[in-house]
PDB file of C-alpha atoms and ligand atoms in Angstrom:
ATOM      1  CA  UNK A   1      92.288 109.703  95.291  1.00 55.00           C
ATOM      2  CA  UNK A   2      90.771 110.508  91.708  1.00 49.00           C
ATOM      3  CA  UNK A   3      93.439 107.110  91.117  1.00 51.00           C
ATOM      4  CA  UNK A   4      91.592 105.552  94.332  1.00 53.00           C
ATOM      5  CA  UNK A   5      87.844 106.027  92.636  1.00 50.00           C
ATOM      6  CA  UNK A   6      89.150 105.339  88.708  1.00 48.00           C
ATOM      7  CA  UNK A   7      90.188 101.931  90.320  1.00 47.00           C
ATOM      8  CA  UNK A   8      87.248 101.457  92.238  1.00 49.00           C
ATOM      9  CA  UNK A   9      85.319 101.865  89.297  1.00 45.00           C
ATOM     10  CA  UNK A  10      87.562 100.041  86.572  1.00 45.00           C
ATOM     11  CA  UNK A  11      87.669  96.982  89.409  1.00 46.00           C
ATOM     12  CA  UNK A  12      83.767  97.057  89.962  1.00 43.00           C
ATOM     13  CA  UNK A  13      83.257  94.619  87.290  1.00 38.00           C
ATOM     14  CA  UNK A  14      86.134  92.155  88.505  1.00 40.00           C
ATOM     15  CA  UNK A  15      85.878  92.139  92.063  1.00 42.00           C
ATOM     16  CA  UNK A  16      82.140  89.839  93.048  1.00 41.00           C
ATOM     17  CA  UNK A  17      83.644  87.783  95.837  1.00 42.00           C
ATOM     18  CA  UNK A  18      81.689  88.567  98.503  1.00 43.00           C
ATOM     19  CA  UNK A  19      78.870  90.089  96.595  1.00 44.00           C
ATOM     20  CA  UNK A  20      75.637  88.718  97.263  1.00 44.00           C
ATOM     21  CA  UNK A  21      72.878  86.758  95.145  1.00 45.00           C
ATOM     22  CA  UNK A  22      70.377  89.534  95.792  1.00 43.00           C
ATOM     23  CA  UNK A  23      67.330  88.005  94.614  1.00 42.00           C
ATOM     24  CA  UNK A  24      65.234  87.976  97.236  1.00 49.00           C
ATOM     25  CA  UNK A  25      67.209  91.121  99.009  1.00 49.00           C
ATOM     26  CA  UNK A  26      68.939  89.332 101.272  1.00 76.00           C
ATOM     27  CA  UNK A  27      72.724  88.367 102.163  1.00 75.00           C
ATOM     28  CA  UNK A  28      74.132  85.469 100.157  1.00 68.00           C
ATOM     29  CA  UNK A  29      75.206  82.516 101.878  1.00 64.00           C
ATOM     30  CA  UNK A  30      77.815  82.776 103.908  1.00 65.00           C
ATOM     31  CA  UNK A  31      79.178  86.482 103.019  1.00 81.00           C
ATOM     32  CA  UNK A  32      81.616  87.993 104.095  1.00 91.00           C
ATOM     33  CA  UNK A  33      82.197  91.222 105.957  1.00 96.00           C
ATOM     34  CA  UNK A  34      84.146  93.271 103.511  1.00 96.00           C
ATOM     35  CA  UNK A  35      87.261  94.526 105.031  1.00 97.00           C
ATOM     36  CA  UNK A  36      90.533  96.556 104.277  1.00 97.00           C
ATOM     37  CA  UNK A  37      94.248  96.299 104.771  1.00 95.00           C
ATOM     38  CA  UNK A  38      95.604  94.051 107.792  1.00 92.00           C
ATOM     39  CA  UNK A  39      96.935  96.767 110.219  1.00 93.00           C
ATOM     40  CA  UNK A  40      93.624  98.777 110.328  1.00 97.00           C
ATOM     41  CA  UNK A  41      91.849  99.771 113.644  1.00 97.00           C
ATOM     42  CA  UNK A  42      88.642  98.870 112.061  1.00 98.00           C
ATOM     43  CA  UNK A  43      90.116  95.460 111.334  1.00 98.00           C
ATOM     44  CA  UNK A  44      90.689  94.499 114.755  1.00 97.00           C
ATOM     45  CA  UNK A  45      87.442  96.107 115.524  1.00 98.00           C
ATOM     46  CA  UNK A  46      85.470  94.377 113.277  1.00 98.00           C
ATOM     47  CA  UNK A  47      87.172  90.970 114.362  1.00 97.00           C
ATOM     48  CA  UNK A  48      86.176  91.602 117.830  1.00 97.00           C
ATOM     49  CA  UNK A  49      82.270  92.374 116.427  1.00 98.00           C
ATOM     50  CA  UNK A  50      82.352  88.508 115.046  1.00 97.00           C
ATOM     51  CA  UNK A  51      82.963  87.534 118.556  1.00 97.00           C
ATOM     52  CA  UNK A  52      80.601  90.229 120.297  1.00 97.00           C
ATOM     53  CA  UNK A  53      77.805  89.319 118.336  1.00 96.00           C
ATOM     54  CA  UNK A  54      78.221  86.047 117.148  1.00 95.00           C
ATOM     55  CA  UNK A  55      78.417  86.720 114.213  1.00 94.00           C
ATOM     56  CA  UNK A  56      78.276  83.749 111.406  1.00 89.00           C
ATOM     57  CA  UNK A  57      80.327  85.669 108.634  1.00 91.00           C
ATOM     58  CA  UNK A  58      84.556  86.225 108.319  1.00 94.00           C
ATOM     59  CA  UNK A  59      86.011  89.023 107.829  1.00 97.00           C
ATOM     60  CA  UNK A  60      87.774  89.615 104.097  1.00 96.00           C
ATOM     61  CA  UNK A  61      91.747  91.542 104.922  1.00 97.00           C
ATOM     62  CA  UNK A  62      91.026  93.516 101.564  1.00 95.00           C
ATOM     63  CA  UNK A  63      92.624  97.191 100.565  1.00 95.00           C
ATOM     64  CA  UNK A  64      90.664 100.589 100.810  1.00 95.00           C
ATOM     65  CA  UNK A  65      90.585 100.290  97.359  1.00 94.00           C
ATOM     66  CA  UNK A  66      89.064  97.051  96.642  1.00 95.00           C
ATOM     67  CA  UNK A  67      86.449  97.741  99.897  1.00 96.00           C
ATOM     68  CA  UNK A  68      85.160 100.800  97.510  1.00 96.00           C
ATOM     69  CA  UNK A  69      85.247  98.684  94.388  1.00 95.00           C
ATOM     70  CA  UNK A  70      83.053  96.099  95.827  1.00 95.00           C
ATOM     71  CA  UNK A  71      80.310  98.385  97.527  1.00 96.00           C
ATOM     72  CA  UNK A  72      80.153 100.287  93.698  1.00 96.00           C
ATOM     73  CA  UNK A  73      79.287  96.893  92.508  1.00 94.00           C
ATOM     74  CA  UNK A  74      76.776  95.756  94.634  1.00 94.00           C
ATOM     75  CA  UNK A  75      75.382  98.953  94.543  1.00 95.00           C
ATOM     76  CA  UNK A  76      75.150  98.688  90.922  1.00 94.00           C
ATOM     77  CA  UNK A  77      73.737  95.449  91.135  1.00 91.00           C
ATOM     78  CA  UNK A  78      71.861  96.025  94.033  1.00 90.00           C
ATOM     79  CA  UNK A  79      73.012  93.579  96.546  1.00 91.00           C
ATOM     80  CA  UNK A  80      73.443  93.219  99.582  1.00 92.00           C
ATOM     81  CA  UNK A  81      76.805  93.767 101.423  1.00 94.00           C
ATOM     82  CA  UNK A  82      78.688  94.843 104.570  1.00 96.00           C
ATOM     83  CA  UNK A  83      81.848  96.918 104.454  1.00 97.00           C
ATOM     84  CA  UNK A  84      83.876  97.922 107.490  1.00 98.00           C
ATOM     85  CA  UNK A  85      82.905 101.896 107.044  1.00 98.00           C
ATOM     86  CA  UNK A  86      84.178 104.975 108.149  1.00 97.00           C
ATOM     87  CA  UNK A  87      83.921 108.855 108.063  1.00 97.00           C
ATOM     88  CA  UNK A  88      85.039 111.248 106.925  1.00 96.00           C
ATOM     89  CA  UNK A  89      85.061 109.145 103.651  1.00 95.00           C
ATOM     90  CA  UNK A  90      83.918 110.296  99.893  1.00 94.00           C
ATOM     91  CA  UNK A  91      81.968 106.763  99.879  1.00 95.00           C
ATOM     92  CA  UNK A  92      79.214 108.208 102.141  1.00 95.00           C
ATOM     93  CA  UNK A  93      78.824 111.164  99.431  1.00 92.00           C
ATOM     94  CA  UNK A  94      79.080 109.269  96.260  1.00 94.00           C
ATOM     95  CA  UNK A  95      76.481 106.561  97.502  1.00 96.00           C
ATOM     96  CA  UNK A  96      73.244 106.353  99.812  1.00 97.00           C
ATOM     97  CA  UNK A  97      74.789 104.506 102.613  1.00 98.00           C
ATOM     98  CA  UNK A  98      74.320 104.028 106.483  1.00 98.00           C
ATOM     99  CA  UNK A  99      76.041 103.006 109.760  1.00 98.00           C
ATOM    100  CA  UNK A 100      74.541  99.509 110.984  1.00 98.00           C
ATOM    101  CA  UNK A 101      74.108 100.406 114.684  1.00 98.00           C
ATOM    102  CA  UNK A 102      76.475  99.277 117.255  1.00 98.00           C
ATOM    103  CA  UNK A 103      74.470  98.160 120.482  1.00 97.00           C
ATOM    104  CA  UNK A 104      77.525  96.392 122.162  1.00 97.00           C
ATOM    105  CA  UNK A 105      79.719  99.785 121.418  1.00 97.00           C
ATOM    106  CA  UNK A 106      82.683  97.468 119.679  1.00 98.00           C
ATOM    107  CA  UNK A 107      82.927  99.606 117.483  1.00 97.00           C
ATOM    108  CA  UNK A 108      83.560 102.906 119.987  1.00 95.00           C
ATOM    109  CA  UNK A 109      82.267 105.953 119.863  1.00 95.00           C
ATOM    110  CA  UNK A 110      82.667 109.116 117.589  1.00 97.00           C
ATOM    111  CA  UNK A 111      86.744 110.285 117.535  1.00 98.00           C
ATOM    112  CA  UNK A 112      89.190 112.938 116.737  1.00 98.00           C
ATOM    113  CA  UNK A 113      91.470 112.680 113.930  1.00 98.00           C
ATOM    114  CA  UNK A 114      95.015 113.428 115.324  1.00 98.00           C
ATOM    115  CA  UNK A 115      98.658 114.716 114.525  1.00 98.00           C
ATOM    116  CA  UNK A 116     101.322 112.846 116.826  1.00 98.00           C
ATOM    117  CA  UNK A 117     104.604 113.968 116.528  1.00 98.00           C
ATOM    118  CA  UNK A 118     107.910 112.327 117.658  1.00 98.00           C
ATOM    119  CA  UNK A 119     109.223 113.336 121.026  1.00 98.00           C
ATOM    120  CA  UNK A 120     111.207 116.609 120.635  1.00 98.00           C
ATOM    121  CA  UNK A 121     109.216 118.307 117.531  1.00 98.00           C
ATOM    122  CA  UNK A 122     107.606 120.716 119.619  1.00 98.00           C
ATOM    123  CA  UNK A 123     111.051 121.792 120.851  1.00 98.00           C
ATOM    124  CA  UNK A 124     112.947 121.456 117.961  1.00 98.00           C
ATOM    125  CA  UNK A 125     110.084 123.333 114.931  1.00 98.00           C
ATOM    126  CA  UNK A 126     107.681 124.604 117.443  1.00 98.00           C
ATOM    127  CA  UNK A 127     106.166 126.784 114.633  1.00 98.00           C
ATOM    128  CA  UNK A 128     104.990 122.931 112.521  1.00 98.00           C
ATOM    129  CA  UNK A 129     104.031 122.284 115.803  1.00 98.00           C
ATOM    130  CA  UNK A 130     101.958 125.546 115.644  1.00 98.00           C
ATOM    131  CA  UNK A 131     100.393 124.988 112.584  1.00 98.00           C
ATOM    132  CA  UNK A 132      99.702 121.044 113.273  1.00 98.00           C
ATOM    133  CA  UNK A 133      97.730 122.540 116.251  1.00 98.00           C
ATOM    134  CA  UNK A 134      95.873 125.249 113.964  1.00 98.00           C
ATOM    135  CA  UNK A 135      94.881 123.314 111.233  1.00 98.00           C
ATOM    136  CA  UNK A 136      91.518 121.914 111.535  1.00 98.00           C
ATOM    137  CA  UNK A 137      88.811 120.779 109.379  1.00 98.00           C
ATOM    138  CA  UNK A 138      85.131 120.621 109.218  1.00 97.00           C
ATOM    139  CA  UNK A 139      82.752 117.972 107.355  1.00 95.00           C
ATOM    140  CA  UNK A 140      82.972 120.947 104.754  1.00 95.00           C
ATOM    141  CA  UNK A 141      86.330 121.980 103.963  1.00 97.00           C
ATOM    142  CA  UNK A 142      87.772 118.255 104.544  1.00 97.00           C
ATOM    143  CA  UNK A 143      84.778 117.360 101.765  1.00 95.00           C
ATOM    144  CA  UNK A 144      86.904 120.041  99.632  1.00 96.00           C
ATOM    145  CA  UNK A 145      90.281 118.948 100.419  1.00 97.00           C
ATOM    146  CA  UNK A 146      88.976 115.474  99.070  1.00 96.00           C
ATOM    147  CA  UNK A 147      87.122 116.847  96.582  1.00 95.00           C
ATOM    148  CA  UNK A 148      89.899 117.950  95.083  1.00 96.00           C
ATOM    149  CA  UNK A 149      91.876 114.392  94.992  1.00 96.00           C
ATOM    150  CA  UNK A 150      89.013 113.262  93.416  1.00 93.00           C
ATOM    151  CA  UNK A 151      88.122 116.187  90.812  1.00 93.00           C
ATOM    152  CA  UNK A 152      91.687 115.812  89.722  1.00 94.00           C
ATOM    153  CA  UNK A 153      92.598 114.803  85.880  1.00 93.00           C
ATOM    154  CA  UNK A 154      93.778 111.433  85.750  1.00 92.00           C
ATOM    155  CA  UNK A 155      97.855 112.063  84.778  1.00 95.00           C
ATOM    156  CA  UNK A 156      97.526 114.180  88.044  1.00 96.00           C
ATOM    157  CA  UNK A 157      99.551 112.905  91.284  1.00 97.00           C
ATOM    158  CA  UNK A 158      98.176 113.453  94.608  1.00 97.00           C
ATOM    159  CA  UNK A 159     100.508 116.431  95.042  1.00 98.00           C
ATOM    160  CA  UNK A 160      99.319 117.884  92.223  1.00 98.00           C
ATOM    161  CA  UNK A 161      95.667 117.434  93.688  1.00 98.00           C
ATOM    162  CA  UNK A 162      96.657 118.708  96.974  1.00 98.00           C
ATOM    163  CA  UNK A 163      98.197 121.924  95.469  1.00 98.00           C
ATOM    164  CA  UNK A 164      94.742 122.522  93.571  1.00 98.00           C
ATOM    165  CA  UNK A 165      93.275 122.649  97.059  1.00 98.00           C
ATOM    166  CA  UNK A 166      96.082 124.842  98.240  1.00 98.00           C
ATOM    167  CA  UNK A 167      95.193 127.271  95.197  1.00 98.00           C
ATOM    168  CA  UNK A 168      91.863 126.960  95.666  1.00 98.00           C
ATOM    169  CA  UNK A 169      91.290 127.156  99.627  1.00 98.00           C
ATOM    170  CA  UNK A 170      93.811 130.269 100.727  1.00 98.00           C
ATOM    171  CA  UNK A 171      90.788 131.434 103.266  1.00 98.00           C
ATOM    172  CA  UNK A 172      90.829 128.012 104.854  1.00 98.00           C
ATOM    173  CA  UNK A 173      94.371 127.526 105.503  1.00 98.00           C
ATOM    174  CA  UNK A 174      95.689 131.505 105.642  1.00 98.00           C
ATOM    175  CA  UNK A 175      95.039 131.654 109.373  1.00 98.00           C
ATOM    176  CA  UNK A 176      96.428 128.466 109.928  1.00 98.00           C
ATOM    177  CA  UNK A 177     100.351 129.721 109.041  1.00 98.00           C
ATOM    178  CA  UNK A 178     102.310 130.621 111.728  1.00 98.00           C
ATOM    179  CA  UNK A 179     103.127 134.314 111.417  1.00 96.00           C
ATOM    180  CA  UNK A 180     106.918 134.455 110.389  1.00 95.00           C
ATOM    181  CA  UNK A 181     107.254 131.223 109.965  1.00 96.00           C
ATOM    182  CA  UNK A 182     110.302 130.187 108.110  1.00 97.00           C
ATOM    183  CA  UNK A 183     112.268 126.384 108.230  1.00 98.00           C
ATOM    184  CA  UNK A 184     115.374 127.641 106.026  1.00 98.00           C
ATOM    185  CA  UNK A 185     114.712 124.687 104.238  1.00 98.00           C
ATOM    186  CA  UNK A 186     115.516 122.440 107.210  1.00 98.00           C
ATOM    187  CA  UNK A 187     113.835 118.663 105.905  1.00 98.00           C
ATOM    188  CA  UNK A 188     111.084 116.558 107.832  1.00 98.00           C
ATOM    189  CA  UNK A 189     109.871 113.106 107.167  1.00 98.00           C
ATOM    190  CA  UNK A 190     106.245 112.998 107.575  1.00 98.00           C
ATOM    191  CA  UNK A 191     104.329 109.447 107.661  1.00 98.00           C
ATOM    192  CA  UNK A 192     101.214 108.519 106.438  1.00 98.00           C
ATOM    193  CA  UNK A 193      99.104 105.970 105.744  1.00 97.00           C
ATOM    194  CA  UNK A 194      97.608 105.058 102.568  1.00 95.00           C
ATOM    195  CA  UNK A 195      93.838 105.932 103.471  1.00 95.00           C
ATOM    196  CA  UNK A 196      91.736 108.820 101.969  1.00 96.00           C
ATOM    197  CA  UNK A 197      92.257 110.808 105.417  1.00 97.00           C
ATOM    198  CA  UNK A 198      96.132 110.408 105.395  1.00 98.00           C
ATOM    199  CA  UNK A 199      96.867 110.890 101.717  1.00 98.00           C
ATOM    200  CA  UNK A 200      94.711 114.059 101.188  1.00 98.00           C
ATOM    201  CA  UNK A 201      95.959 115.918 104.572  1.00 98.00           C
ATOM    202  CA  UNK A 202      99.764 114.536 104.406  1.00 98.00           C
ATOM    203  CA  UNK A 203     100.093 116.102 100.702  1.00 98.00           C
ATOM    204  CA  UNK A 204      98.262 118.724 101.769  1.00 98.00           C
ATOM    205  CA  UNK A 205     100.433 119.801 104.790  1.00 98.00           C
ATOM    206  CA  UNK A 206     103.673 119.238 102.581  1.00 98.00           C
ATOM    207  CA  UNK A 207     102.762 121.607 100.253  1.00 98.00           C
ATOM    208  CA  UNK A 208     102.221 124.316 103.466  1.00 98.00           C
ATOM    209  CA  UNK A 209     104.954 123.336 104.969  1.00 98.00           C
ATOM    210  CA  UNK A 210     106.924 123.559 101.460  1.00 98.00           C
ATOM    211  CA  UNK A 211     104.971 126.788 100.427  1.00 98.00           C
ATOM    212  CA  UNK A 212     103.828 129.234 103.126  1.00 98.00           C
ATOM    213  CA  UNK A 213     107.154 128.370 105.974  1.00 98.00           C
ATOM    214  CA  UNK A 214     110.099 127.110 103.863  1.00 98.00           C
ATOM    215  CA  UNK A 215     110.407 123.344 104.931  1.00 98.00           C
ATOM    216  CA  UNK A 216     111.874 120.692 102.493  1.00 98.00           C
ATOM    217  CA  UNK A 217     108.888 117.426 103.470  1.00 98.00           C
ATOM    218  CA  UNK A 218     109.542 114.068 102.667  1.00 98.00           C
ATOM    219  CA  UNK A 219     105.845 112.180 102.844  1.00 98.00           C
ATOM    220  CA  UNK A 220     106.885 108.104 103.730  1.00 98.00           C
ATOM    221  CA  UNK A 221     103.924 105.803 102.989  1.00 98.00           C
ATOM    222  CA  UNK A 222     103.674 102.843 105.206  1.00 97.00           C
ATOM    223  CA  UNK A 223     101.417 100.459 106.932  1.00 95.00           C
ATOM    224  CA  UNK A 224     100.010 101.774 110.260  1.00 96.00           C
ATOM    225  CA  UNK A 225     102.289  99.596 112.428  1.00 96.00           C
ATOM    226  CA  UNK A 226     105.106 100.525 111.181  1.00 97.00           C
ATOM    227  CA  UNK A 227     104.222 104.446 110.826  1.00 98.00           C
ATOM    228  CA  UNK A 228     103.385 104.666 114.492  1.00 98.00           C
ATOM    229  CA  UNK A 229     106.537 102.658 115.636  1.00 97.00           C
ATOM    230  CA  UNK A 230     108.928 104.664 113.411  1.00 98.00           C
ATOM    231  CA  UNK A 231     107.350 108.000 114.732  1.00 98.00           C
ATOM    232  CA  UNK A 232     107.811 106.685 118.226  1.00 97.00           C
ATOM    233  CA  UNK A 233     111.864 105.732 117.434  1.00 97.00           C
ATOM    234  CA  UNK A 234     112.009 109.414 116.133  1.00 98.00           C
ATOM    235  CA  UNK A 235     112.430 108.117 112.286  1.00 98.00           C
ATOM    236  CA  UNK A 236     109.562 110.184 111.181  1.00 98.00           C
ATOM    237  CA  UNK A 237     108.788 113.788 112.267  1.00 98.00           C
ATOM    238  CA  UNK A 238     105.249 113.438 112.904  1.00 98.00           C
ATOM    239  CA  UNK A 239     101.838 111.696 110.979  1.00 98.00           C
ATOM    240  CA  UNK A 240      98.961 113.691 110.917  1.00 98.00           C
ATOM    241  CA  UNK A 241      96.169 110.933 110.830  1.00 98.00           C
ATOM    242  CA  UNK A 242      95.905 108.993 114.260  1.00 98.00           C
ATOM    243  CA  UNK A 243      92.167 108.079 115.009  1.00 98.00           C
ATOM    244  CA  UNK A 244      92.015 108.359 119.015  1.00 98.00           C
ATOM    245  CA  UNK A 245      90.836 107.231 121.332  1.00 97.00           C
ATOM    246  CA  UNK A 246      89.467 104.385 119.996  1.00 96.00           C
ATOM    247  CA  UNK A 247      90.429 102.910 116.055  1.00 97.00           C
ATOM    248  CA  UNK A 248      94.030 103.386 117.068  1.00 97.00           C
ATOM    249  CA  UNK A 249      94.088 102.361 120.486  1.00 96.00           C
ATOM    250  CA  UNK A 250      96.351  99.406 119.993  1.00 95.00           C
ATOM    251  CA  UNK A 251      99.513 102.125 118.636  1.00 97.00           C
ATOM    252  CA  UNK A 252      98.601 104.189 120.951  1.00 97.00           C
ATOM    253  CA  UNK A 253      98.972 101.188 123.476  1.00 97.00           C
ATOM    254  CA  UNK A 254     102.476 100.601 122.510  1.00 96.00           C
ATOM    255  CA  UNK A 255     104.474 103.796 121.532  1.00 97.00           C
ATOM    256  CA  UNK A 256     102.246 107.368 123.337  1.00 95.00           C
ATOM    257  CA  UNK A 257     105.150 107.197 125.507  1.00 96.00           C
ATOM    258  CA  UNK A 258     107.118 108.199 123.112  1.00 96.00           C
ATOM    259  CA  UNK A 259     105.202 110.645 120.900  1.00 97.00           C
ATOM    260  CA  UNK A 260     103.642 114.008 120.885  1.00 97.00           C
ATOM    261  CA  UNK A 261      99.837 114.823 120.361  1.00 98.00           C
ATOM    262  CA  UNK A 262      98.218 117.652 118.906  1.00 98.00           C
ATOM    263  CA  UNK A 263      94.923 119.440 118.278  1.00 98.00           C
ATOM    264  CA  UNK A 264      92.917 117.227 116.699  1.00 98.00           C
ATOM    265  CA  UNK A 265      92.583 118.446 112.854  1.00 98.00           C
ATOM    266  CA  UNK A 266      88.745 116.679 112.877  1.00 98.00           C
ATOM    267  CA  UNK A 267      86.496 115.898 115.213  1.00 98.00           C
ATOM    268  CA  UNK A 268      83.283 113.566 114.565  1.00 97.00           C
ATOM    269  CA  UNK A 269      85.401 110.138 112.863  1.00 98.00           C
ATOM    270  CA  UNK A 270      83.792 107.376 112.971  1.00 97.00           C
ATOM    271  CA  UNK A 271      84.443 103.766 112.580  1.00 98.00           C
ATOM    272  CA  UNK A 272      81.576 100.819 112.447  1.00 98.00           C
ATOM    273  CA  UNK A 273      79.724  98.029 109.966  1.00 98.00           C
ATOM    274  CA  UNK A 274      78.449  99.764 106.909  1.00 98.00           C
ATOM    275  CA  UNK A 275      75.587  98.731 104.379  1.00 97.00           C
ATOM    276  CA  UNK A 276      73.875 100.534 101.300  1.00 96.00           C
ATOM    277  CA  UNK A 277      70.482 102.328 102.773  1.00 96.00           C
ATOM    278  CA  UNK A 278      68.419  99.736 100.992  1.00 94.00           C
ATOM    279  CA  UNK A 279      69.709  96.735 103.101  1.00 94.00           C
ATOM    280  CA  UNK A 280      66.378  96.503 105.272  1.00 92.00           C
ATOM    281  CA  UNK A 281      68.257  95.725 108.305  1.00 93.00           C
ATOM    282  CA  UNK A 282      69.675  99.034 110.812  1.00 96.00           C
ATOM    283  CA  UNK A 283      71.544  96.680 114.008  1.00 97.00           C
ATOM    284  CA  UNK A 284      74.964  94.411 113.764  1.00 96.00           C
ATOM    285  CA  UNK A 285      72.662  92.109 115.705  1.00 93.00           C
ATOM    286  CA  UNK A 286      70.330  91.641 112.525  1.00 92.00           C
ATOM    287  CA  UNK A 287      73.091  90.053 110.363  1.00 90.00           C
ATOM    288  CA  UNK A 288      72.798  86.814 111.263  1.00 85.00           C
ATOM    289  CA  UNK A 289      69.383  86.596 110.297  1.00 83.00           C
ATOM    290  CA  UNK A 290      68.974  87.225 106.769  1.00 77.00           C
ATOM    291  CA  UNK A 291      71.214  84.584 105.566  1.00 69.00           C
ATOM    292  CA  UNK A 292      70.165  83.139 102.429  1.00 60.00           C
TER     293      UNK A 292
HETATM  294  N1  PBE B   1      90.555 103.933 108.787  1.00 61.02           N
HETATM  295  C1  PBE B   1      90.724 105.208 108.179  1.00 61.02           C
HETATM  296  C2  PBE B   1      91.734 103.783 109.626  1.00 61.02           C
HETATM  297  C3  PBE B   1      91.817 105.072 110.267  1.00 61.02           C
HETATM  298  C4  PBE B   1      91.442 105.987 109.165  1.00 61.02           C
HETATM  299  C5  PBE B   1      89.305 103.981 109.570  1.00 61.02           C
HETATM  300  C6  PBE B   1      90.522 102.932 107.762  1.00 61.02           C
HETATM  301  C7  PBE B   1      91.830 102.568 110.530  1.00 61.02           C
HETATM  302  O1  PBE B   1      90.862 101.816 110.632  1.00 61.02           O
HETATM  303  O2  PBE B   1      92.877 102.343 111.117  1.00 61.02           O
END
């Protein structure tokens, strides 16, 4: 993550395509609704809100990255722009931003962040199970666990980060560990995708997993499609990020035959259209209106 915000802010100055004119506070012509990689929930989402509301802008297929790098810059510059948003995210405590209300509910309401596991976990490591079940987070301690991606020194890798936060955090997680627990270093392939949420608590569970219960974890990086459908084939052992019920819907759709849920790990996500607080407008319905 500390890589995630370094290239957020080493892009700002390269990335103006959909940044606006600004100078009389308003959108630029035609902007664009700054999105994030293809297979997001809060892509298809934020398609449907062109339809729902009419809206005269397109939607930019962009990275999480990029998304950040952009809002820095118009920030910067103040200008107007709209991101596809979510939390828990460290953009809503590194800038003044806000949610643009959702009238027509595209968008869905607040969600739980959830670990689904591949048919059979639960029989075959019930005590991951256990601790997938006991580990849960608050707007607090998941602001630490990211915290510490983003605190990191830059030759740090995210597994370095996340075992900061396992140094750092013992009263968080102690309760979480199974009592006993031990994997004799039997190995499990854990997916996640490359968003803030699934690369802070994917590291962060490998290194319990590796450190407290004696399990050997391979974390696999992949697009959310492909995550969710190797889960489902039993490829991967479990994923610890699904946003249900609404931003992953669509997965869920397709493969919850064939996987396991858990306790949720968060509770309170939330997906929508999301401006800095100085963009005068509060309603998706707005937009279209202060076209240059
Ligand atoms: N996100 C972050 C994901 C879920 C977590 C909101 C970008 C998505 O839209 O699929």
């Amino acid at each position: 993550m500390k890589k995630l915000l370094l290239l957020a802010l080493s892009l700002t100055a390269a990335f103006t395509l959909a940044a606006c004119d600004g100078a009389d506070g308003e959108f630029a012509e035609n902007p664009d609704i700054v999105g994030i990689e293809g297979g997001a929930g809060i892509m298809a989402a934020a398609d449907n809100a062109l339809d729902d509301y009419n809206l005269e802008m397109d939607l930019l297929t962009s990275s999480e990255t990029a998304m950040v790098s952009q809002l820095g810059s118009a920030i910067e510059n103040e200008e107007w722009i709209v991101v596809t948003g979510w939390i828990p995210h460290f953009k809503f405590s590194e800038y003044n931003l806000k949610f643009l209300e959702d009238p027509q509910g595209t968008f869905g309401a607040a969600e739980d962040i959830v670990p689904v596991g591949r048919t059979g976990l639960t029989d075959d490591h019930p005590d991951v199970v256990e601790l997938l079940n006991n580990i849960y987070f608050d707007e607090n301690t998941f602001g630490d666990l990211i915290g510490a991606f983003i605190e990191a020194d830059q030759d740090d890798t995210d597994y370095d980060a996340a075992y900061t936060w396992y140094e750092n955090n013992s009263d968080v997680w102690e309760a979480w560990i199974p009592e006993g627990a031990d994997g004799e270093g039997a190995e499990l392939e854990v997916g996640y995708v490359s968003w803030e949420d699934g690369i802070t608590q994917a590291h962060a569970i490998k290194v319990l997993l590796e450190e407290e219960m004696n399990y050997d974890v391979t974390l696999i990086m992949a697009d959310a499609g492909p995550v969710f459908q190797d889960l489902a084939n039993g490829n991967l052992d479990f994923m610890p990020h699904a946003w249900l019920p609404h931003t992953h819907a669509q997965y869920a759709e397709s493969f919850s035959d064939d996987w396991e849920e858990y306790h949720p790990n968060f509770e309170g996500a939330r997906i929508g259209l999301v401006v800095p607080e100085y963009v005068t407008i509060d309603s998706i319905d707005e937009l279209n209106e202060y076209f240059d």
